[in-house]
Amino acid sequence: MTDSTIDRALTGLDSATAARIRQAITAPGFSGQLTEMPSTAAAQLLPLAAAFSVHPISGFAVGAIAVAASGNLYLGANLEFQGMPLHATLHAEQSAILNAWMHNEHEVQALHVSETPCGHCRQFLRELSNSETVGIHVGAHIYTLSELLPYAFGETRSKGNGLLDSTPVALEAVKPNPNTSQQRAINAAQRSYAPYSRSPEGFVLECLNGQFFSGRAAESTAFNPSVPSALVALNQRNLSSSRTVAIATATAAKLATAINNPLPFASTLISSTSNAEIKVVQMDAR
Ligand SMILES: [Zn+2]
């Protein structure tokens, strides 16, 4: 991201806040998280979030900011893949929520979006255990999900059973292997949100600079808005300071007995951006 892009995105923020954000996002370990921000900053940060958008197909940048209960802010941006089917796309709302989740946040209290959320994202947001109270900010309006998605499909998730706050599953490799990426992939899979397939999965990307990016399955009761672990990992890389650094290795962890299989899609997705072969670790419940 160029200096002028950052400057344009930070127009409107006071100079001290803008300077702190510029320092954070240009630091080598930036991961898409902004801490100690004034609560009023979220809406003003949407242009910055949108600057992380990758949109080779639509040419349309969308930004989102998730405000976690901790007070931390999480960037989100739409992520498209040239040469891939349209359904491989991650939307900005999903990107921000998943970013908060991958930083181990347990609750998002507000979501700011630069465009009106599409139906797919409204359904995805149903997986939050606080889906009835999370404030969805679009321009000057604050909506509840029931206003945006009346007569919703699927049950409301209860507290402790939603996308961000569900209980981890204990998993282990069928054939133990001390390889770091394999263990990272298992660790990620343990915190999957897979109440519908009951098939947790984890994915780890290692970039050439040694940075690791993990992803885990985030399911939707309507299935199609679900986000597979490989896409979650690619989102974390895209929101980081390593977004343009090549992928060196890719590792997937899947349940040996899973009835669904994340690998064909993961392999197609990774092949669009890297020559790395996916190493697979098969897991079982501990
Ligand atoms: Zn959407």
PDB file of C-alpha atoms and ligand atoms in Angstrom, residues 62 90-94 116-122, ligand 1:
ATOM      1  CA  VAL A  62     -15.853  -2.385   0.350  1.00  0.00           C
ATOM      2  CA  LEU A  90     -15.064 -13.056   0.850  1.00  0.00           C
ATOM      3  CA  HIS A  91     -17.175 -10.017   1.730  1.00  0.00           C
ATOM      4  CA  ALA A  92     -15.901  -7.130   3.876  1.00  0.00           C
ATOM      5  CA  GLU A  93     -18.362  -7.839   6.713  1.00  0.00           C
ATOM      6  CA  GLN A  94     -17.205 -11.462   6.888  1.00  0.00           C
ATOM      7  CA  THR A 116     -25.376  -1.854   2.767  1.00  0.00           C
ATOM      8  CA  PRO A 117     -24.735  -5.506   3.730  1.00  0.00           C
ATOM      9  CA  CYS A 118     -25.891  -8.036   1.140  1.00  0.00           C
ATOM     10  CA  GLY A 119     -28.254 -10.902   1.980  1.00  0.00           C
ATOM     11  CA  HIS A 120     -25.367 -13.376   2.155  1.00  0.00           C
ATOM     12  CA  CYS A 121     -23.643 -11.306   4.883  1.00  0.00           C
ATOM     13  CA  ARG A 122     -26.888 -10.810   6.802  1.00  0.00           C
TER      14      ARG A 122
HETATM   15 ZN    ZN B   1     -21.974  -9.306   1.640  1.00  0.00          ZN
END
